[in-house]
Coordinates of C-alpha atoms in Angstrom, one line a residue:
X1 CA -10.5 -2.3 0.1
X2 CA -7.5 -0.5 1.5
X3 CA -5.1 -2.1 -1.0
X4 CA -7.6 -2.0 -3.9
X5 CA -8.9 1.5 -3.5
X6 CA -6.5 3.6 -1.5
X7 CA -3.3 1.7 -1.3
X8 CA -0.5 3.5 0.5
X9 CA 2.2 1.7 -1.6
X10 CA 1.2 3.1 -4.9
X11 CA -0.6 6.3 -6.3
X12 CA -4.4 5.9 -6.2
X13 CA -5.4 9.3 -7.5
X14 CA -4.1 12.0 -9.8
X15 CA -5.1 15.6 -10.5
X16 CA -6.3 16.8 -13.9
X17 CA -7.9 19.8 -15.6
X18 CA -11.3 19.7 -17.2
X19 CA -9.8 20.7 -20.5
X20 CA -8.0 17.8 -22.1
X21 CA -5.9 20.1 -24.3
X22 CA -4.5 21.9 -21.3
X23 CA -3.3 18.5 -19.9
X24 CA -1.0 18.3 -23.0
X25 CA 0.9 21.4 -21.9
X26 CA 4.2 20.4 -20.3
X27 CA 4.3 22.9 -17.3
X28 CA 0.7 22.1 -16.4
X29 CA 1.4 18.3 -16.3
X30 CA 4.6 18.7 -14.3
X31 CA 2.9 21.1 -11.7
X32 CA 0.0 18.7 -11.2
X33 CA 2.4 15.8 -10.8
X34 CA 4.4 17.7 -8.2
X35 CA 1.2 18.6 -6.3
X36 CA 0.1 14.9 -6.3
X37 CA 3.5 13.8 -5.0
X38 CA 3.4 16.3 -2.1
X39 CA -0.2 15.3 -1.2
X40 CA 0.9 11.6 -1.1
X41 CA 3.8 12.5 1.1
X42 CA 1.5 14.3 3.5
X43 CA -0.9 11.4 3.6
X44 CA 1.9 8.9 4.2
X45 CA 3.2 11.1 7.0
X46 CA -0.2 11.4 8.7
X47 CA -2.4 8.6 10.2
X48 CA -4.7 8.4 7.2
X49 CA -3.8 4.9 6.3
X50 CA -4.4 3.8 9.9
X51 CA -7.9 5.2 9.8
X52 CA -9.0 4.0 6.4
X53 CA -9.2 0.3 7.3
X54 CA -11.6 1.2 10.2
X55 CA -13.7 3.3 7.8
X56 CA -14.0 0.5 5.3
X57 CA -14.8 -2.0 8.1
X58 CA -17.6 0.2 9.4
X59 CA -18.9 0.8 5.9
X60 CA -19.1 -2.8 5.0
X61 CA -20.5 -4.0 8.3
X62 CA -22.8 -1.2 9.3
X63 CA -23.4 0.6 6.0
X64 CA -22.3 4.0 7.4
X65 CA -18.9 5.4 8.5
X66 CA -17.6 8.8 9.5
X67 CA -14.1 10.3 9.7
X68 CA -12.9 13.7 10.9
X69 CA -10.1 15.3 8.8
X70 CA -8.6 18.1 10.9
X71 CA -5.6 20.3 10.5
X72 CA -2.5 19.4 12.5
X73 CA 0.6 21.4 13.3
X74 CA 3.0 18.4 13.0
X75 CA 1.5 16.3 10.2
X76 CA -0.5 18.9 8.3
X77 CA -3.6 16.7 8.6
X78 CA -4.9 14.3 11.3
X79 CA -7.8 11.9 10.9
X80 CA -10.1 10.5 13.5
X81 CA -12.5 7.7 12.7
X82 CA -15.7 8.0 14.7
X83 CA -17.0 4.9 16.5
X84 CA -20.4 3.5 15.5
X85 CA -23.1 4.9 17.7
X86 CA -21.2 8.0 18.8
X87 CA -22.5 10.4 16.2
X88 CA -25.7 11.7 14.6
X89 CA -26.0 12.7 10.9
X90 CA -28.3 14.9 8.9
X91 CA -28.8 15.5 5.2
X92 CA -28.9 18.6 3.1
X93 CA -31.5 19.4 0.5
X94 CA -29.2 17.5 -1.9
X95 CA -29.5 14.4 0.3
X96 CA -25.8 14.6 1.1
X97 CA -24.5 14.6 4.7
X98 CA -23.7 18.1 5.9
X99 CA -24.4 18.0 9.6
X100 CA -22.7 15.9 12.3
X101 CA -23.1 15.8 16.0
X102 CA -20.7 13.5 17.8
X103 CA -20.0 12.6 21.5
X104 CA -16.6 11.5 22.6
X105 CA -14.6 11.4 25.8
X106 CA -11.5 13.4 26.7
X107 CA -9.4 13.5 29.8
X108 CA -9.0 16.7 31.8
X109 CA -5.5 17.1 30.6
X110 CA -6.5 16.7 26.9
X111 CA -9.3 19.3 27.3
X112 CA -7.1 21.9 28.9
X113 CA -4.3 21.4 26.4
X114 CA -6.6 21.7 23.4
X115 CA -9.1 24.4 24.5
X116 CA -7.3 26.3 27.3
X117 CA -7.9 26.4 31.0
X118 CA -10.1 29.6 30.8
X119 CA -12.7 27.8 28.6
X120 CA -13.3 24.7 30.6
X121 CA -16.0 24.0 33.1
X122 CA -15.6 24.1 36.9
X123 CA -15.5 20.3 37.0
X124 CA -12.6 20.1 34.6
X125 CA -10.8 23.0 36.3
X126 CA -11.3 21.2 39.6
X127 CA -9.8 18.0 38.2
X128 CA -6.9 20.0 36.8
X129 CA -6.2 21.8 40.1
X130 CA -6.3 18.5 42.0
X131 CA -3.8 16.9 39.6
X132 CA -6.5 14.4 38.5
X133 CA -5.4 14.8 34.9
X134 CA -6.8 11.4 33.7
X135 CA -10.4 12.1 34.8
X136 CA -12.8 11.5 31.9
X137 CA -15.4 14.0 30.6
X138 CA -17.9 13.8 27.7
X139 CA -17.5 16.4 25.0
X140 CA -19.8 17.2 22.1
X141 CA -18.6 18.4 18.7
X142 CA -21.1 19.7 16.1
X143 CA -20.4 20.7 12.5
X144 CA -23.2 22.1 10.4
X145 CA -23.7 24.7 7.6
X146 CA -23.3 28.2 9.0
X147 CA -26.6 29.7 8.0
X148 CA -26.0 32.8 10.2
X149 CA -22.7 33.7 8.6
X150 CA -22.0 37.3 7.5
X151 CA -20.9 37.6 3.9
X152 CA -17.7 39.5 3.5
X153 CA -16.2 38.6 6.9
X154 CA -13.3 36.2 6.9
X155 CA -13.0 35.3 10.5
X156 CA -13.4 31.8 11.7
X157 CA -17.0 32.3 12.9
X158 CA -18.2 33.3 9.4
X159 CA -16.9 30.4 7.5
X160 CA -19.1 28.1 5.4
X161 CA -19.4 25.5 8.2
X162 CA -19.8 26.1 11.9
X163 CA -17.8 24.1 14.4
X164 CA -18.7 24.1 18.1
X165 CA -17.2 22.2 21.1
X166 CA -18.9 22.0 24.5
X167 CA -18.9 19.8 27.5
X168 CA -22.0 17.5 27.8
X169 CA -22.2 18.3 31.5
X170 CA -20.7 21.7 31.4
X171 CA -21.6 25.0 33.0
X172 CA -24.8 26.3 31.3
X173 CA -24.2 27.6 27.8
X174 CA -20.4 27.8 28.1
X175 CA -18.6 26.6 25.0
X176 CA -15.1 25.2 24.7
X177 CA -14.6 26.6 21.3
X178 CA -16.7 28.2 18.5
X179 CA -15.0 28.3 15.1
X180 CA -15.6 27.2 11.5
X181 CA -14.3 25.4 8.4
X182 CA -14.2 26.3 4.8
X183 CA -15.2 22.8 3.8
X184 CA -16.9 19.9 5.7
X185 CA -14.4 18.4 8.1
X186 CA -16.3 15.2 8.8
X187 CA -16.7 12.8 5.9
X188 CA -19.6 10.3 6.0
X189 CA -19.6 7.7 3.2
X190 CA -22.6 5.3 3.0
X191 CA -22.9 2.0 1.3
X192 CA -26.4 2.4 -0.3
X193 CA -29.2 4.9 0.3
X194 CA -32.9 4.1 0.2
X195 CA -34.9 7.2 -0.5
X196 CA -34.4 10.0 2.0
X197 CA -32.6 7.8 4.5
X198 CA -29.6 9.4 6.2
X199 CA -27.8 6.2 7.1
X200 CA -26.7 3.5 4.7
X201 CA -28.4 0.2 4.2
X202 CA -28.1 -3.1 2.2
X203 CA -24.4 -3.3 3.1
X204 CA -22.7 -6.8 3.3
X205 CA -23.0 -6.9 7.1
X206 CA -26.8 -6.4 6.9
X207 CA -27.2 -8.9 4.0
X208 CA -25.2 -11.5 5.9
X209 CA -26.7 -10.8 9.4
X210 CA -29.3 -13.6 9.3
X211 CA -26.8 -16.1 7.9
X212 CA -24.3 -15.1 10.5
X213 CA -26.7 -15.8 13.3
X214 CA -27.6 -19.1 11.8
X215 CA -23.9 -20.0 11.5
X216 CA -23.4 -19.1 15.2
X217 CA -26.3 -21.4 16.2
X218 CA -24.9 -24.2 14.0
X219 CA -21.5 -23.9 15.6
X220 CA -23.0 -24.1 19.1
X221 CA -25.0 -27.2 18.2
X222 CA -22.0 -28.8 16.5
X223 CA -19.9 -28.2 19.6
X224 CA -22.7 -29.7 21.8
X225 CA -23.0 -32.7 19.6
X226 CA -19.2 -33.4 19.7
X227 CA -19.2 -32.8 23.5
X228 CA -22.0 -35.3 23.9
X229 CA -20.2 -37.8 21.7
X230 CA -16.9 -37.4 23.6
X231 CA -18.4 -36.9 27.0
X232 CA -21.9 -38.3 27.0
X233 CA -24.4 -38.1 29.9
X234 CA -24.1 -41.1 32.2
X235 CA -26.4 -43.3 34.3
X236 CA -25.4 -45.3 37.3
X237 CA -27.1 -47.6 39.8
X238 CA -28.4 -46.0 43.0
X239 CA -25.9 -48.1 44.9
X240 CA -23.1 -45.9 43.6
X241 CA -24.8 -42.7 44.6
X242 CA -22.6 -41.9 47.6
X243 CA -19.5 -43.6 46.2
X244 CA -16.6 -42.2 44.2
X245 CA -17.0 -42.8 40.5
X246 CA -13.8 -42.3 38.4
X247 CA -14.7 -41.5 34.8
X248 CA -11.3 -40.2 33.9
X249 CA -9.3 -42.1 31.2
X250 CA -7.9 -45.2 32.8
X251 CA -9.8 -44.6 36.0
X252 CA -11.2 -47.5 38.1
X253 CA -14.5 -47.6 40.0
X254 CA -14.9 -50.5 42.5
X255 CA -18.4 -52.1 42.6
X256 CA -19.8 -55.3 44.0
X257 CA -22.4 -55.8 41.3
X258 CA -21.7 -58.0 38.3
X259 CA -24.8 -57.1 36.4
X260 CA -23.9 -55.0 33.4
X261 CA -27.1 -53.0 33.8
X262 CA -26.0 -51.8 37.2
X263 CA -22.7 -50.4 36.0
X264 CA -22.0 -46.8 34.9
X265 CA -22.9 -46.4 31.2
X266 CA -24.0 -43.7 28.7
X267 CA -27.6 -42.6 29.1
X268 CA -28.3 -43.0 25.4
X269 CA -26.3 -43.7 22.2
X270 CA -25.1 -40.4 20.6
X271 CA -24.5 -40.5 16.9
X272 CA -24.6 -36.9 15.5
X273 CA -24.6 -36.4 11.8
X274 CA -21.5 -34.3 11.8
X275 CA -21.0 -34.5 8.0
X276 CA -24.4 -32.9 7.4
X277 CA -23.7 -30.2 10.0
X278 CA -20.3 -29.5 8.5
X279 CA -21.9 -29.2 5.0
X280 CA -24.5 -26.7 6.3
X281 CA -21.8 -24.7 8.1
X282 CA -19.7 -24.6 4.9
X283 CA -22.7 -23.4 2.9
X284 CA -23.4 -20.6 5.4
X285 CA -19.7 -19.5 5.3
X286 CA -19.8 -19.4 1.6
X287 CA -22.9 -17.2 1.6
X288 CA -21.3 -14.8 4.1
X289 CA -18.1 -14.6 2.0
X290 CA -20.2 -13.9 -1.1
X291 CA -22.0 -11.1 0.7
X292 CA -18.6 -9.5 1.5
X293 CA -17.3 -10.0 -2.1
X294 CA -14.6 -12.3 -1.0
X295 CA -14.7 -14.0 -4.4
X296 CA -13.9 -10.7 -6.0
X297 CA -10.9 -9.8 -3.9
X298 CA -9.6 -13.4 -4.0
X299 CA -10.5 -14.0 -7.6
X300 CA -7.0 -15.0 -8.8
X301 CA -6.1 -17.0 -5.6
X302 CA -9.2 -19.1 -5.4
X303 CA -9.6 -19.9 -9.1
X304 CA -7.1 -21.7 -11.3
X305 CA -6.8 -19.2 -14.1
X306 CA -3.7 -20.7 -15.7
X307 CA -5.8 -23.1 -17.7
X308 CA -8.3 -20.5 -18.8
X309 CA -8.0 -18.2 -21.8
X310 CA -7.0 -14.6 -21.2
X311 CA -10.4 -13.4 -22.5
X312 CA -12.3 -15.6 -20.1
X313 CA -10.3 -14.3 -17.1
X314 CA -10.9 -10.7 -18.2
X315 CA -14.6 -11.3 -18.7
X316 CA -14.9 -12.9 -15.2
X317 CA -13.1 -10.0 -13.6
X318 CA -15.2 -7.4 -15.4
X319 CA -18.4 -9.2 -14.3
X320 CA -17.3 -9.2 -10.6
X321 CA -16.2 -5.5 -10.8
X322 CA -19.6 -4.5 -12.1
X323 CA -21.1 -5.5 -8.7
X324 CA -18.9 -3.0 -6.9
X325 CA -19.4 -0.3 -9.5
X326 CA -22.3 1.6 -7.7
X327 CA -20.6 1.3 -4.3
X328 CA -17.3 2.7 -5.6
X329 CA -19.0 5.6 -7.3
X330 CA -20.8 6.5 -4.1
X331 CA -17.5 6.1 -2.2
X332 CA -15.8 8.5 -4.6
X333 CA -18.6 11.1 -4.3
X334 CA -19.1 11.0 -0.6
X335 CA -15.7 10.2 0.7
X336 CA -12.6 10.2 -1.6
X337 CA -13.5 13.4 -3.5
X338 CA -14.1 15.5 -0.3
X339 CA -11.1 13.9 1.4
X340 CA -8.8 14.9 -1.5
X341 CA -10.3 18.4 -1.7
X342 CA -9.9 19.0 2.0
X343 CA -6.3 17.8 2.0
X344 CA -5.6 20.0 -1.1
X345 CA -7.2 23.1 0.5
X346 CA -5.4 22.6 3.8
X347 CA -2.0 22.3 2.0
X348 CA -2.8 25.3 -0.3
X349 CA -3.7 27.5 2.7
X350 CA -0.3 26.6 4.2
X351 CA 1.5 27.4 0.9
X352 CA 2.9 23.9 0.5
X353 CA 2.5 23.9 -3.3
X354 CA 4.7 25.6 -5.9
X355 CA 3.4 28.5 -7.8
X356 CA 1.0 27.2 -10.5
X357 CA 1.5 28.1 -14.2
X358 CA -0.4 31.1 -15.5
X359 CA -2.6 28.8 -17.6
X360 CA -4.0 27.3 -14.4
X361 CA -5.0 30.6 -12.7
X362 CA -8.7 30.4 -11.9
X363 CA -9.0 26.9 -13.4
X364 CA -10.8 24.3 -11.3
X365 CA -9.1 20.9 -11.0
X366 CA -10.7 17.4 -11.0
X367 CA -9.7 14.2 -9.3
X368 CA -9.1 11.0 -11.3
X369 CA -8.6 7.7 -9.5
X370 CA -6.0 5.3 -10.6
X371 CA -6.2 2.6 -7.9
X372 CA -6.2 -1.1 -8.6
X373 CA -10.0 -1.3 -8.6
X374 CA -10.4 1.9 -10.6
X375 CA -8.0 0.7 -13.2
X376 CA -9.6 -2.7 -13.2
X377 CA -12.9 -1.1 -14.0
X378 CA -11.2 0.8 -16.8
X379 CA -9.7 -2.4 -18.1
X380 CA -12.7 -2.7 -20.5
X381 CA -11.5 0.4 -22.3
X382 CA -7.9 -0.7 -22.1
X383 CA -8.7 -4.0 -23.7
X384 CA -10.8 -2.3 -26.4
X385 CA -7.8 -0.1 -27.3
X386 CA -5.5 -3.1 -27.4
X387 CA -7.9 -5.0 -29.6
X388 CA -8.4 -2.0 -32.0
X389 CA -4.6 -1.4 -32.3
X390 CA -4.0 -5.1 -32.9
X391 CA -6.8 -5.1 -35.6
X392 CA -5.2 -2.2 -37.4
X393 CA -1.8 -3.8 -37.2
X394 CA -3.1 -6.9 -38.8
X395 CA -4.7 -4.9 -41.6
X396 CA -1.5 -3.0 -42.1
X397 CA 0.3 -6.2 -43.0
X398 CA -1.9 -6.6 -46.0
X399 CA -2.4 -2.9 -46.7
X400 CA 0.1 -0.4 -45.0
X401 CA -2.2 2.5 -45.8
X402 CA -4.4 1.3 -42.9
X403 CA -1.9 2.9 -40.4
X404 CA -2.9 6.3 -41.8
X405 CA -6.2 5.9 -40.0
X406 CA -4.6 5.4 -36.6
X407 CA -3.6 8.5 -34.5
X408 CA -0.5 7.1 -32.8
X409 CA 0.1 10.1 -30.5
X410 CA -3.5 10.2 -29.2
X411 CA -3.5 6.5 -28.7
X412 CA -0.5 6.7 -26.5
X413 CA -2.0 9.5 -24.5
X414 CA -5.3 7.8 -24.0
X415 CA -3.7 4.5 -23.1
X416 CA -1.4 6.2 -20.5
X417 CA -4.4 8.0 -19.0
X418 CA -6.3 4.7 -18.6
X419 CA -3.3 3.1 -16.9
X420 CA -2.7 6.1 -14.7
X421 CA 1.0 6.4 -15.5
X422 CA 2.9 9.5 -14.1
X423 CA 2.6 12.6 -16.3
X424 CA 6.3 13.1 -16.2
X425 CA 7.1 10.0 -18.4
X426 CA 4.8 11.1 -21.2
X427 CA 5.9 14.1 -23.3
X428 CA 3.5 16.8 -24.1
X429 CA 2.4 17.6 -27.7
X430 CA 4.7 20.7 -27.8
X431 CA 7.7 18.6 -26.6
X432 CA 7.0 15.9 -29.1
X433 CA 6.7 18.5 -31.9
X434 CA 10.1 20.1 -30.9
X435 CA 11.7 16.7 -30.8
X436 CA 10.5 15.8 -34.2
X437 CA 11.6 19.1 -35.7
X438 CA 15.0 18.7 -34.2
X439 CA 15.2 15.2 -35.6
X440 CA 14.1 16.4 -39.0
X441 CA 16.7 19.1 -39.0
X442 CA 19.4 16.6 -38.0
X443 CA 18.3 14.2 -40.7
X444 CA 18.3 17.0 -43.3
X445 CA 21.8 18.0 -42.2
X446 CA 23.0 14.4 -42.4
X447 CA 21.6 14.1 -45.9
X448 CA 23.3 17.4 -47.0
X449 CA 26.6 16.2 -45.6
X450 CA 26.2 12.8 -47.3
X451 CA 25.5 14.6 -50.7
X452 CA 28.4 16.9 -50.2
X453 CA 30.7 14.0 -49.4
X454 CA 29.4 12.1 -52.5
X455 CA 29.9 15.1 -54.7
X456 CA 33.4 15.6 -53.4
X457 CA 34.2 12.0 -54.0
X458 CA 32.8 12.1 -57.6
X459 CA 34.8 15.3 -58.3
X460 CA 38.0 13.7 -57.0
X461 CA 37.4 10.6 -59.1
X462 CA 36.9 12.6 -62.2
X463 CA 39.9 14.7 -61.6
X464 CA 42.1 11.7 -61.1
X465 CA 41.0 10.2 -64.4
X466 CA 43.7 11.4 -66.8
X467 CA 43.1 10.1 -70.4
X468 CA 44.8 13.1 -71.9
X469 CA 45.9 16.6 -71.1
X470 CA 43.7 18.5 -70.2
X471 CA 41.9 16.3 -67.7
X472 CA 38.6 14.7 -68.2
X473 CA 37.0 17.0 -65.6
X474 CA 38.1 20.1 -67.5
X475 CA 36.9 18.6 -70.7
X476 CA 33.5 17.9 -69.3
X477 CA 33.3 21.4 -67.8
X478 CA 34.2 23.0 -71.1
X479 CA 31.6 20.9 -72.9
X480 CA 28.9 22.0 -70.4
X481 CA 29.8 25.7 -70.9
X482 CA 30.1 25.5 -74.8
X483 CA 26.4 25.9 -75.6
X484 CA 26.2 29.1 -73.5
X485 CA 29.2 30.6 -75.3
X486 CA 27.7 29.7 -78.7
X487 CA 24.5 31.6 -77.9

């Protein structure tokens, strides 16, 4: 999911305006492209891409994940994935998570460096004074809507979301810090929601839980069967009870009996049906891989698509992607959208963006995703455009007038948007119009120069044609002026 949704090696989102016509304006496109590039630089410099694999793992196995996105003096943003079982979530009236209580551990040194020595409890101060800097203490951090905020005040305690830190075993009601955030700092994506549930359900880990337990039991029984086959239980006569029996490879045990029934031998014949057990294990493994969409992510590596038509491969890919469609939409709504918004707002408050064009003043922006999976889901629209353009091209071979029905400029813009190409490589409508006007002027000048050269060459040819005196050119000129003189 990291490489398919939020790959660090390629752009996976871009910014756009709600008005498509504004996106055709050159300065707007370039400003949005610069902002996107700077946001990608900040994400690459931070630890975002170290935290995202943990979030995706929690989301797929447990159905719920949580990650704190906090401001950082060195990297602008810093992310902290929250361990499963260390936090409590609560929904708003819109059934979206807006409240988080989390418990985590910090050393005395970390608490003092982050919150200051005057704000810590006596226990932490004692550990600090005794140089016991690595003593661990439990800290609680809560974030929730600030329903007691005073409108009009801009201090940290009157922001949209309240943020409070306190020690779990602290001194009374003493707080480590009370502040606030302009947007939710903790993002909590969920795999699937059932009614009013706060935590996710029906995730791959839950769907494969029973099969996973069965697979573990089958592996244990297979190991026991092989162990009994290789090292079976033995029986021996009572005469060997107090004697040394060497069952090692090549070992020798000395006995007086010659009766085979009185020698050391397996207690019973072990013949486990390993093929049947291996078949059941392989079936369970396949079911678990199907629950985790392994066939989707390994589609082209597990299936020989070289012998298949291109249309069949595209149809197979579209069918697999439809299964992830609802999950990706929820991930965009509950995780990626808030994450991009929070990163943008933090950078904007630090003045890390250039001055926007006047056309964007007061205009909200929207996020469009151009990751591998997002583009793959858009491949249906891309293939439709390709088929339509190909159809028009075939018609144009028989009737060139068919091209009049195709808007070439709009087709290029739409195709580029579907592919998620950078805005800087596609000229705006104004730039295209200027280029075409310049080209038309140059072509007109070239035509005028060609006509002037042709007229000069004709005049020279006529003047050089001397059939008599005066020249033919003068004769023709007099003939052309004669009717005017007669009148």
